[in-house]
PDB file of N, CA and C in Angstrom:
ATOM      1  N   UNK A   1     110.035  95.248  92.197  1.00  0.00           N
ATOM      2  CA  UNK A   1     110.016  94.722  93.560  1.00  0.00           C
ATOM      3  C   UNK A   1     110.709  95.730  94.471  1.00  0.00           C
ATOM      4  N   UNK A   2     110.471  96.403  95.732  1.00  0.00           N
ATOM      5  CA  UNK A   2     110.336  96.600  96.308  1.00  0.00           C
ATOM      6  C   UNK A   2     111.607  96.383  97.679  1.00  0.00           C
ATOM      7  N   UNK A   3     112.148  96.838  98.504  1.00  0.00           N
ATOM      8  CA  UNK A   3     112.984  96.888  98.943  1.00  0.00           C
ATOM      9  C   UNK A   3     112.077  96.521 100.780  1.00  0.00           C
ATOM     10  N   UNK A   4     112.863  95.132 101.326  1.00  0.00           N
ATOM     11  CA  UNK A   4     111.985  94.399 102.101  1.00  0.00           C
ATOM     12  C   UNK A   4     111.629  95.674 103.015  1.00  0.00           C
ATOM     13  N   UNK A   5     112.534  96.519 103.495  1.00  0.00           N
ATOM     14  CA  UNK A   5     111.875  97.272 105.043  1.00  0.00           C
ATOM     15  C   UNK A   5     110.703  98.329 104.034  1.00  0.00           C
ATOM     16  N   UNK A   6     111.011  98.638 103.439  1.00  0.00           N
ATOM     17  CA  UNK A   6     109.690  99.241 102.381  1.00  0.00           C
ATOM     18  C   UNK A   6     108.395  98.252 102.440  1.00  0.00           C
ATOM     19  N   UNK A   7     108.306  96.797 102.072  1.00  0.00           N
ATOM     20  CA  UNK A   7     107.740  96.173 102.397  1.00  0.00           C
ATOM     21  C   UNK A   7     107.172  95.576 103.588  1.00  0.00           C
ATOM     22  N   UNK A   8     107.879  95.625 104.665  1.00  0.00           N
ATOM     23  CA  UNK A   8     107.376  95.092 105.789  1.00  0.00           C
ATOM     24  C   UNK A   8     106.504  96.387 106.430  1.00  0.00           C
ATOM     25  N   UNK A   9     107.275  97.805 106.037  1.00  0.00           N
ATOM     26  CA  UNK A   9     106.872  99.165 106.327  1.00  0.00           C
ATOM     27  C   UNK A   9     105.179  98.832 105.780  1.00  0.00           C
ATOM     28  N   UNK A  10     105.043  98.908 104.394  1.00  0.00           N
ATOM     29  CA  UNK A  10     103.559  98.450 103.795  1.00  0.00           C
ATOM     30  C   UNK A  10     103.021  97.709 104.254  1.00  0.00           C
ATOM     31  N   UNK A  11     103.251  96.569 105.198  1.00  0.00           N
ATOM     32  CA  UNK A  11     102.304  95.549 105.393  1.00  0.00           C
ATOM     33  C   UNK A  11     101.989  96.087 106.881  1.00  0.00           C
ATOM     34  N   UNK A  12     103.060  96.842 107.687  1.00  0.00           N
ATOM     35  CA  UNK A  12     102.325  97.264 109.362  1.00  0.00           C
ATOM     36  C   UNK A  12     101.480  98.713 108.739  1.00  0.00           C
ATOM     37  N   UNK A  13     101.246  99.228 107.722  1.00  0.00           N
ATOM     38  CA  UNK A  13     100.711 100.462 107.744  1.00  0.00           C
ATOM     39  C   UNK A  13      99.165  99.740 107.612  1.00  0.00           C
ATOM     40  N   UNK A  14      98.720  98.714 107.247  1.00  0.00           N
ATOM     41  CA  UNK A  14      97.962  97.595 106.865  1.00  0.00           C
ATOM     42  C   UNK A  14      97.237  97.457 107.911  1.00  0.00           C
ATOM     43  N   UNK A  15      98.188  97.148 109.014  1.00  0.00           N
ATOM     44  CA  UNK A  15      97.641  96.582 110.181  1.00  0.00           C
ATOM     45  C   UNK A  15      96.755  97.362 111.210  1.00  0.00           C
ATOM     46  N   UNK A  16      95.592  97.702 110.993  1.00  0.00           N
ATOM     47  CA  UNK A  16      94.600  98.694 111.874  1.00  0.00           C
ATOM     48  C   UNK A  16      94.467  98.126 113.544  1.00  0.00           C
ATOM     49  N   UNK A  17      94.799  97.039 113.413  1.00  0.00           N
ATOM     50  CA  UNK A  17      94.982  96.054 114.522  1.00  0.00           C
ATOM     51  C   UNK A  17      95.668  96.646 115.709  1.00  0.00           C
ATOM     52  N   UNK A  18      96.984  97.296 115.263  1.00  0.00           N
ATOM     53  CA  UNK A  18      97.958  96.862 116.160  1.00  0.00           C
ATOM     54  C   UNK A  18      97.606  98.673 116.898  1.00  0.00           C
ATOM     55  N   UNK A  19      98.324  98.637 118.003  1.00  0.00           N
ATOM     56  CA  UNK A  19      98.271  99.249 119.291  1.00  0.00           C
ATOM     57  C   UNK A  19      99.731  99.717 119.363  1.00  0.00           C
ATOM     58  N   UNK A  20      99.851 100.902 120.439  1.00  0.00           N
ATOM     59  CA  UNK A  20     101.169 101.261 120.923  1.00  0.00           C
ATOM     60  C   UNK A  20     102.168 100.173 121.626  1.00  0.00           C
ATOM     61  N   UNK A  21     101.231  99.624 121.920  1.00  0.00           N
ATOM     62  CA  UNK A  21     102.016  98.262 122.575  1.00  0.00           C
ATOM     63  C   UNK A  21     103.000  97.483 121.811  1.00  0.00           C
ATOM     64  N   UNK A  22     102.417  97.814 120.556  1.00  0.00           N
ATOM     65  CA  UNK A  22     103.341  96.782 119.203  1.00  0.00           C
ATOM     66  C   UNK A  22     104.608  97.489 118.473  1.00  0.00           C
ATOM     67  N   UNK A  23     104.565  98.609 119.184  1.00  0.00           N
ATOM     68  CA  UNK A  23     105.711  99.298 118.672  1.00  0.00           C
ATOM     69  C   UNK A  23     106.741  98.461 118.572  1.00  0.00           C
ATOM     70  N   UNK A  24     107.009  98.282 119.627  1.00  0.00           N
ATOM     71  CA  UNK A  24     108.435  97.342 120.033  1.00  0.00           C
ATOM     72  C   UNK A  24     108.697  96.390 119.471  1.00  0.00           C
ATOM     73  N   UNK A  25     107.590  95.797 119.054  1.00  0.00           N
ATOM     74  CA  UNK A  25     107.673  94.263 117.993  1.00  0.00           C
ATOM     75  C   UNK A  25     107.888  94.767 116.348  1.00  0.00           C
ATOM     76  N   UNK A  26     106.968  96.171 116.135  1.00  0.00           N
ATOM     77  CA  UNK A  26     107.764  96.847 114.586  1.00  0.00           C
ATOM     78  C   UNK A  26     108.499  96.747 114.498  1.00  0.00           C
ATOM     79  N   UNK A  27     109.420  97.490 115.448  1.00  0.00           N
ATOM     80  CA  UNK A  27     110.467  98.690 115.226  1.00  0.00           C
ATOM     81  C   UNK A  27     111.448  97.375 114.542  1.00  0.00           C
ATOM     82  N   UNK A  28     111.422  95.952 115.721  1.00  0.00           N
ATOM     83  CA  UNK A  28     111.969  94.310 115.691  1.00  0.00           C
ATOM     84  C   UNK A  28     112.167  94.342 114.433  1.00  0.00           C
ATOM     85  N   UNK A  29     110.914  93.914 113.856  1.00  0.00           N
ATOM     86  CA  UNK A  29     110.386  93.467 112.074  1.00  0.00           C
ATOM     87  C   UNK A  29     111.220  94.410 111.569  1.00  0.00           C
ATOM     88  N   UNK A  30     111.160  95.440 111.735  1.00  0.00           N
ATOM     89  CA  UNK A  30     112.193  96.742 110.405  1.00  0.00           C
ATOM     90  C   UNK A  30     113.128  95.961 110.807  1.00  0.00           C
ATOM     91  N   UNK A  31     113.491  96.453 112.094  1.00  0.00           N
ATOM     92  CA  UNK A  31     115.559  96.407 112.214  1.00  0.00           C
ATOM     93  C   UNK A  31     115.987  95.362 111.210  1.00  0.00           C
ATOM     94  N   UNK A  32     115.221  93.660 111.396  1.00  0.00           N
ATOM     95  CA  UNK A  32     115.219  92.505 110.818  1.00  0.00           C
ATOM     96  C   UNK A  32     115.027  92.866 109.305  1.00  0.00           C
ATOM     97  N   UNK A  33     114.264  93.531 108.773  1.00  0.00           N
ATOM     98  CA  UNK A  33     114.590  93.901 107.442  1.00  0.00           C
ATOM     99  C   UNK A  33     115.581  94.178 106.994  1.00  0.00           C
ATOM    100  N   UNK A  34     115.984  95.577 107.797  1.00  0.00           N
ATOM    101  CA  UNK A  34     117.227  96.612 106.909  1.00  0.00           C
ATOM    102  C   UNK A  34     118.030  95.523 107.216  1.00  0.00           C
ATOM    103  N   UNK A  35     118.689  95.087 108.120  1.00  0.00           N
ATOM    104  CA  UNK A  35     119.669  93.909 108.342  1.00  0.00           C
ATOM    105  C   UNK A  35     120.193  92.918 107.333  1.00  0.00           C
ATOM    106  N   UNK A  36     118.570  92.561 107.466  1.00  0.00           N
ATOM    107  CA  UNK A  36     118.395  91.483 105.764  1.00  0.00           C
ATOM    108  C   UNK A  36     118.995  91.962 104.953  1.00  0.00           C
ATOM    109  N   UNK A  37     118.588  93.409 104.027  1.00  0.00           N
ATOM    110  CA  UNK A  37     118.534  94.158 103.224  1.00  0.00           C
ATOM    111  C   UNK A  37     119.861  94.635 102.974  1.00  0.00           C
ATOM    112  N   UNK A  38     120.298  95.357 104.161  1.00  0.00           N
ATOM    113  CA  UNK A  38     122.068  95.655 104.130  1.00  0.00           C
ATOM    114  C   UNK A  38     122.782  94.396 103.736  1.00  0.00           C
ATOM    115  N   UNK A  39     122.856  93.277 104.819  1.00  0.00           N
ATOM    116  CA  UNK A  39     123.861  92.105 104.029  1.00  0.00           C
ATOM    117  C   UNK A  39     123.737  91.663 102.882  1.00  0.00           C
ATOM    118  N   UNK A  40     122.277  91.578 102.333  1.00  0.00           N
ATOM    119  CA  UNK A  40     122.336  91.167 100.727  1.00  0.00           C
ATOM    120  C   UNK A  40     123.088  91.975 100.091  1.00  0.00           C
ATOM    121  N   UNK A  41     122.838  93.271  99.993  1.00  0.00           N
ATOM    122  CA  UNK A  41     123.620  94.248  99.174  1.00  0.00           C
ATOM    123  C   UNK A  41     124.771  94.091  99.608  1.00  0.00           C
ATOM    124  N   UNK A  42     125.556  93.530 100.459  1.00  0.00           N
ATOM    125  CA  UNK A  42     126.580  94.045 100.962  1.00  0.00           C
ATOM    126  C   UNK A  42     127.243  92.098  99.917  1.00  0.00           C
ATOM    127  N   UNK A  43     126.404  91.368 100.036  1.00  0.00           N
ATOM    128  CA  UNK A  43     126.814  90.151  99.539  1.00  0.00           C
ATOM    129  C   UNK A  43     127.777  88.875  99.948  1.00  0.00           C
ATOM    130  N   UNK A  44     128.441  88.144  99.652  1.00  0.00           N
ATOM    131  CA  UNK A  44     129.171  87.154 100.131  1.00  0.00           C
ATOM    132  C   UNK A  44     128.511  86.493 101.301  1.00  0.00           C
ATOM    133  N   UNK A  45     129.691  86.649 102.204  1.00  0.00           N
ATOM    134  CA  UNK A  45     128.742  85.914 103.405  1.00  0.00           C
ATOM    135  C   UNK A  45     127.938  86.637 104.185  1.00  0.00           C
ATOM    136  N   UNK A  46     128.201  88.267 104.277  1.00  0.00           N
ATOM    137  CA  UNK A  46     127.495  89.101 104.582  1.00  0.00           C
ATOM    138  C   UNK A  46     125.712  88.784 104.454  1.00  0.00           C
ATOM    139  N   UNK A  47     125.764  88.720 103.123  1.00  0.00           N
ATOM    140  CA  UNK A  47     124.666  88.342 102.903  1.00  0.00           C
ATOM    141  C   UNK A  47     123.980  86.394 103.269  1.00  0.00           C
ATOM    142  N   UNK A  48     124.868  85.788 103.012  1.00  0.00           N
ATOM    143  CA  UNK A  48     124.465  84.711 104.011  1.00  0.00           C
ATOM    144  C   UNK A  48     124.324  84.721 105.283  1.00  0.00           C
ATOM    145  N   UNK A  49     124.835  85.883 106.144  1.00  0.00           N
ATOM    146  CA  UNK A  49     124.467  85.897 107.540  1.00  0.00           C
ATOM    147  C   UNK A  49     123.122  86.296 107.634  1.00  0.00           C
ATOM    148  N   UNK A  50     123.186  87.673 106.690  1.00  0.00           N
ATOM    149  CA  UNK A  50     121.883  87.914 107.338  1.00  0.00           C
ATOM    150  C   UNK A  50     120.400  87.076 106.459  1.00  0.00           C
ATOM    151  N   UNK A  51     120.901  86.456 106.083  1.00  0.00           N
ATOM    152  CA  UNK A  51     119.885  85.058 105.337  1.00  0.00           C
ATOM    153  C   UNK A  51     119.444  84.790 106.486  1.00  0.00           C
ATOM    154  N   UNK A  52     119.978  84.542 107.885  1.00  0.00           N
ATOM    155  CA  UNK A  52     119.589  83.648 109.220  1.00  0.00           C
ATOM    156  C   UNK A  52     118.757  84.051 109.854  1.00  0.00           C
ATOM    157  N   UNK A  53     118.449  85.836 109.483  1.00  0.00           N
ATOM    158  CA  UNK A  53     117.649  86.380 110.076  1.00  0.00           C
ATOM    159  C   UNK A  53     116.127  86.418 109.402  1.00  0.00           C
ATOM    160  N   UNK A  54     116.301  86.025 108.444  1.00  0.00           N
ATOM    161  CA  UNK A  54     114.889  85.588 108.041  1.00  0.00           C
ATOM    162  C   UNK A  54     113.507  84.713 108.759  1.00  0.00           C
ATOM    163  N   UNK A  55     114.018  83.786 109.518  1.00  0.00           N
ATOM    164  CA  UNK A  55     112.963  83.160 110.074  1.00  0.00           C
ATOM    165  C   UNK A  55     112.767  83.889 111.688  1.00  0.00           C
ATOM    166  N   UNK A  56     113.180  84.944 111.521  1.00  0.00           N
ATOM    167  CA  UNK A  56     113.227  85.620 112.907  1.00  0.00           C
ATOM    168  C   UNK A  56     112.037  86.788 112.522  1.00  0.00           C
ATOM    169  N   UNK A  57     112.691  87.251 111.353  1.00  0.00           N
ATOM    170  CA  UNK A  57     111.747  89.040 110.500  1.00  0.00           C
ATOM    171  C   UNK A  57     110.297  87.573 110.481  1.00  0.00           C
ATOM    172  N   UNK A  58     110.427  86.707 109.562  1.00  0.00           N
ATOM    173  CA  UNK A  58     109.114  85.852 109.722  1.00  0.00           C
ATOM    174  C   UNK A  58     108.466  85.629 111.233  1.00  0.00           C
ATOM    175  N   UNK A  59     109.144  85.449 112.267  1.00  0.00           N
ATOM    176  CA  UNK A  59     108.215  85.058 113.202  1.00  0.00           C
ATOM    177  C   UNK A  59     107.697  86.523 113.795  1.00  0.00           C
ATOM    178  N   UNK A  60     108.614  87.603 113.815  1.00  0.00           N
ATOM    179  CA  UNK A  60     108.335  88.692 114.042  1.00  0.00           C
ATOM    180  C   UNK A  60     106.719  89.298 113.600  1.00  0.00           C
ATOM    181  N   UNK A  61     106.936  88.627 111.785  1.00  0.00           N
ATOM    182  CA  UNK A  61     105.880  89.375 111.375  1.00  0.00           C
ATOM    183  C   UNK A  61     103.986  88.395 111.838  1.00  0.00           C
ATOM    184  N   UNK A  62     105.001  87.577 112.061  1.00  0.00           N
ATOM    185  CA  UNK A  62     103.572  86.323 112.437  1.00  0.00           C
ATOM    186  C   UNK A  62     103.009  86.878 113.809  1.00  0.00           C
ATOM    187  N   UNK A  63     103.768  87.256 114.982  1.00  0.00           N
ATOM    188  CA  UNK A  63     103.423  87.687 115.745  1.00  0.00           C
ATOM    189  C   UNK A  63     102.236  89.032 115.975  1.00  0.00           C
ATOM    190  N   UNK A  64     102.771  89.713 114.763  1.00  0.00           N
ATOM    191  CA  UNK A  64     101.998  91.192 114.509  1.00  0.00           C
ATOM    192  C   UNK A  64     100.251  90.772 113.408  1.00  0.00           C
ATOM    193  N   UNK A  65     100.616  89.567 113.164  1.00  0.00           N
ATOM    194  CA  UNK A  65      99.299  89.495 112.212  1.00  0.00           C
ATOM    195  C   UNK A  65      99.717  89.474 110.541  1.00  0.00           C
ATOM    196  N   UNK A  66     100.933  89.472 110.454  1.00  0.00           N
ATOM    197  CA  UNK A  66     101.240  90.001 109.064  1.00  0.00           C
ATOM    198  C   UNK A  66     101.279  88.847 108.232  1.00  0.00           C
ATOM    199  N   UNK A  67     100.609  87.695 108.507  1.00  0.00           N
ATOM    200  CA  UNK A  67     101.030  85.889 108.039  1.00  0.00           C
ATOM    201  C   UNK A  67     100.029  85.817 107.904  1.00  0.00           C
ATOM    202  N   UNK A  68      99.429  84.601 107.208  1.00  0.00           N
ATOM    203  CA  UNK A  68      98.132  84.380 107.193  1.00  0.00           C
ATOM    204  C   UNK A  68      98.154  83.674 108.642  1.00  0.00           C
ATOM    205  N   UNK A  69      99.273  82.538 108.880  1.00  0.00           N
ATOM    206  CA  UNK A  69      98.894  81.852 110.213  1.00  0.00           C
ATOM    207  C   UNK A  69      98.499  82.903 111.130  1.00  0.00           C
ATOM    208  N   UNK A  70      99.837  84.062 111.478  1.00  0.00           N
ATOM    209  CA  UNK A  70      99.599  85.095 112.450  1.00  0.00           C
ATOM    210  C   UNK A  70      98.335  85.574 112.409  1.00  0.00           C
ATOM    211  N   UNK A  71      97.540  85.803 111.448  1.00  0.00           N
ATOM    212  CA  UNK A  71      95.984  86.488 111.391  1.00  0.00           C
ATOM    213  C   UNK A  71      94.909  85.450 111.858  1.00  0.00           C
ATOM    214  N   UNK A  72      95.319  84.165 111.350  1.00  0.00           N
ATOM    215  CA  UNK A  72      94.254  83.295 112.027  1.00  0.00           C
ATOM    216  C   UNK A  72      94.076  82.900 113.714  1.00  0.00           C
ATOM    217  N   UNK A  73      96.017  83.107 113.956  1.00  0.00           N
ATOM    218  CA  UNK A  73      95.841  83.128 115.161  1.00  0.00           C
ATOM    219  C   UNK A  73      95.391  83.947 115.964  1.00  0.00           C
ATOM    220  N   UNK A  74      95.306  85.379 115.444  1.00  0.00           N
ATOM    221  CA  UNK A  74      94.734  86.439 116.514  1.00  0.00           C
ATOM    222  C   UNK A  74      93.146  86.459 116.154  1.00  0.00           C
ATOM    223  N   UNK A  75      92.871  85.668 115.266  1.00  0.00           N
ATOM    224  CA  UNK A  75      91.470  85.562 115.364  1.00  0.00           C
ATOM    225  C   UNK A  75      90.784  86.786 114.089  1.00  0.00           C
ATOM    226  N   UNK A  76      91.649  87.255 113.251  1.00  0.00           N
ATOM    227  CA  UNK A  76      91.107  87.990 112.390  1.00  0.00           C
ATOM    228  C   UNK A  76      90.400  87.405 111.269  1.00  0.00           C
ATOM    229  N   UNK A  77      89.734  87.837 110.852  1.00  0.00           N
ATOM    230  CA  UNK A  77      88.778  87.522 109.841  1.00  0.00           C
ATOM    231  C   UNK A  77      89.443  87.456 108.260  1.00  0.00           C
ATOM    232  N   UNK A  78      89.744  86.104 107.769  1.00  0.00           N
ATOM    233  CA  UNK A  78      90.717  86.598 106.471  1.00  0.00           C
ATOM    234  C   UNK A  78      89.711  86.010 105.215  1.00  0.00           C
ATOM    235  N   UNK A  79      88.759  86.193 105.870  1.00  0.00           N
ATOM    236  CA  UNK A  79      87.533  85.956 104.345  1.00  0.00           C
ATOM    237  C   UNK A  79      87.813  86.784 103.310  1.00  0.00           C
ATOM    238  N   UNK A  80      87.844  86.183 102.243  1.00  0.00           N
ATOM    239  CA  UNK A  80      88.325  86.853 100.930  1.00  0.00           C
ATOM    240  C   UNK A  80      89.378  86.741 100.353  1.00  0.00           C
ATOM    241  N   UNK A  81      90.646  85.891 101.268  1.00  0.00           N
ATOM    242  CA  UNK A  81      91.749  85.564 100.814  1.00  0.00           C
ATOM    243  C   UNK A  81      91.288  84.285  99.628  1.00  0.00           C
ATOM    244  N   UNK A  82      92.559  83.833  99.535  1.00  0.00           N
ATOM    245  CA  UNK A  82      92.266  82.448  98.749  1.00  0.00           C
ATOM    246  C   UNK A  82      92.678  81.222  99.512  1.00  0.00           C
ATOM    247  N   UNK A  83      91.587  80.684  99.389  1.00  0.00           N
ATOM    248  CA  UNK A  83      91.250  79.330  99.758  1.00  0.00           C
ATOM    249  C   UNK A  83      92.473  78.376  99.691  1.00  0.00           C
ATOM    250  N   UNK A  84      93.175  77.955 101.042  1.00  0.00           N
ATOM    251  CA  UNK A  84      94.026  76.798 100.472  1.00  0.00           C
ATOM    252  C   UNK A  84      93.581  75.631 100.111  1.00  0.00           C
ATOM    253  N   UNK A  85      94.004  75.041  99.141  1.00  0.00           N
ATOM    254  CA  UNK A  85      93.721  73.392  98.723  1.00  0.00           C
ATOM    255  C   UNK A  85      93.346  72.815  99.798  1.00  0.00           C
ATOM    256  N   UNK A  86      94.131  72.546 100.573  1.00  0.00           N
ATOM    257  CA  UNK A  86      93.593  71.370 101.846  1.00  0.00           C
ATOM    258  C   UNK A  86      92.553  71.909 102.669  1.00  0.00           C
ATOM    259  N   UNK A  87      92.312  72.992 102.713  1.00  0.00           N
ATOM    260  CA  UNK A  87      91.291  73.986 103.373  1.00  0.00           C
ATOM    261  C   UNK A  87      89.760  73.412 102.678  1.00  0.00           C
ATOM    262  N   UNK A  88      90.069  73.567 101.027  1.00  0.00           N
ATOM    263  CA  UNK A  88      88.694  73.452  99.951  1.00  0.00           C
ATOM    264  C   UNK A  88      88.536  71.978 100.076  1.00  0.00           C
ATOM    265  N   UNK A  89      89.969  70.765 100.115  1.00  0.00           N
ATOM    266  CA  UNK A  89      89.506  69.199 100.251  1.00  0.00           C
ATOM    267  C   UNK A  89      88.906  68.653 101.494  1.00  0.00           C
ATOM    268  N   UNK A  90      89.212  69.241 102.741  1.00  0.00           N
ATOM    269  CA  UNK A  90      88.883  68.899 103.996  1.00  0.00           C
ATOM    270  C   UNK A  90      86.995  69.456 104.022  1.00  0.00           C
ATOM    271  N   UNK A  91      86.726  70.581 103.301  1.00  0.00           N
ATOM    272  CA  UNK A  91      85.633  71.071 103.080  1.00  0.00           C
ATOM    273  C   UNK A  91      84.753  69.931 102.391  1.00  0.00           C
ATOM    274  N   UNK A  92      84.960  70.232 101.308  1.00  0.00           N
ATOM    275  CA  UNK A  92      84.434  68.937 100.123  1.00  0.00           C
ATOM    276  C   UNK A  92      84.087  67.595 100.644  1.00  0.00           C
ATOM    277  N   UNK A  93      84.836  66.941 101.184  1.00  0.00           N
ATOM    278  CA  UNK A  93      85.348  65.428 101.965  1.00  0.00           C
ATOM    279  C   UNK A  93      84.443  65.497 103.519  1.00  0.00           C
ATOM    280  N   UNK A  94      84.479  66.472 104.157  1.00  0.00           N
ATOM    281  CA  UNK A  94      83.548  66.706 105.271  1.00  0.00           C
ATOM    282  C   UNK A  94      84.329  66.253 106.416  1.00  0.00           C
ATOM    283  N   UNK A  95      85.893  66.781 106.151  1.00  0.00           N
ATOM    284  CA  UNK A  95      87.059  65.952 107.185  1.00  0.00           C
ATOM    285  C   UNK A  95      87.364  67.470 108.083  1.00  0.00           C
ATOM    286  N   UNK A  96      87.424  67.725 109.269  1.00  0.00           N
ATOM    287  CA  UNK A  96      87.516  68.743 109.835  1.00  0.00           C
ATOM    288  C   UNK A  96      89.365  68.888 110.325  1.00  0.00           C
ATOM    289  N   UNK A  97      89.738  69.814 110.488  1.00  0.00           N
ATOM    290  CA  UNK A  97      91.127  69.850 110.920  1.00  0.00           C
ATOM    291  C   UNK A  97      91.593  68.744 111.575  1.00  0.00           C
TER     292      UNK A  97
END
């Protein structure tokens, strides 16, 4: 496994999507990584602080497309992923969102 700003790094190199415009929202997502990344290693509460920043690096990355929600919301095409359950029962059943 992989070290998160390594990871979040992999998932915007991904993104063919994004524009100069999105810089500013990356650069966000990293900082929110290493942050993460430093207090864990660093441990104790260190690392419980930067636990808080998690749903922040998450909304960050939702914003950029990097979520499945974030991709559905910008309207990208995520055919080929896997099917969620309630996605395949609402199908089946003929029940729409």
């Amino acid at each position: 496994m992989g070290s998160l700003p390594e990871s979040v790094a992999a998932a915007v190199a991904e993104m063919d999507w994004l524009t100069p415009a999105d810089q500013a929202a990356v650069d966000l997502a990293l900082r929110y990584a290493m942050q993460i990344e430093a207090g864990i290693s660093k441990g104790g509460q260190d690392a419980t602080r930067a636990l808080y920043l998690g749903p922040h690096l998450l909304r960050a990355l939702a914003e950029l497309g990097s979520t499945p929600g974030g991709r559905t919301a910008l309207g990208h095409n995520t055919s080929g992923r896997v099917e969620s359950t309630l996605t395949r029962l609402r199908a089946e059943f003929g029940h729409s969102a």
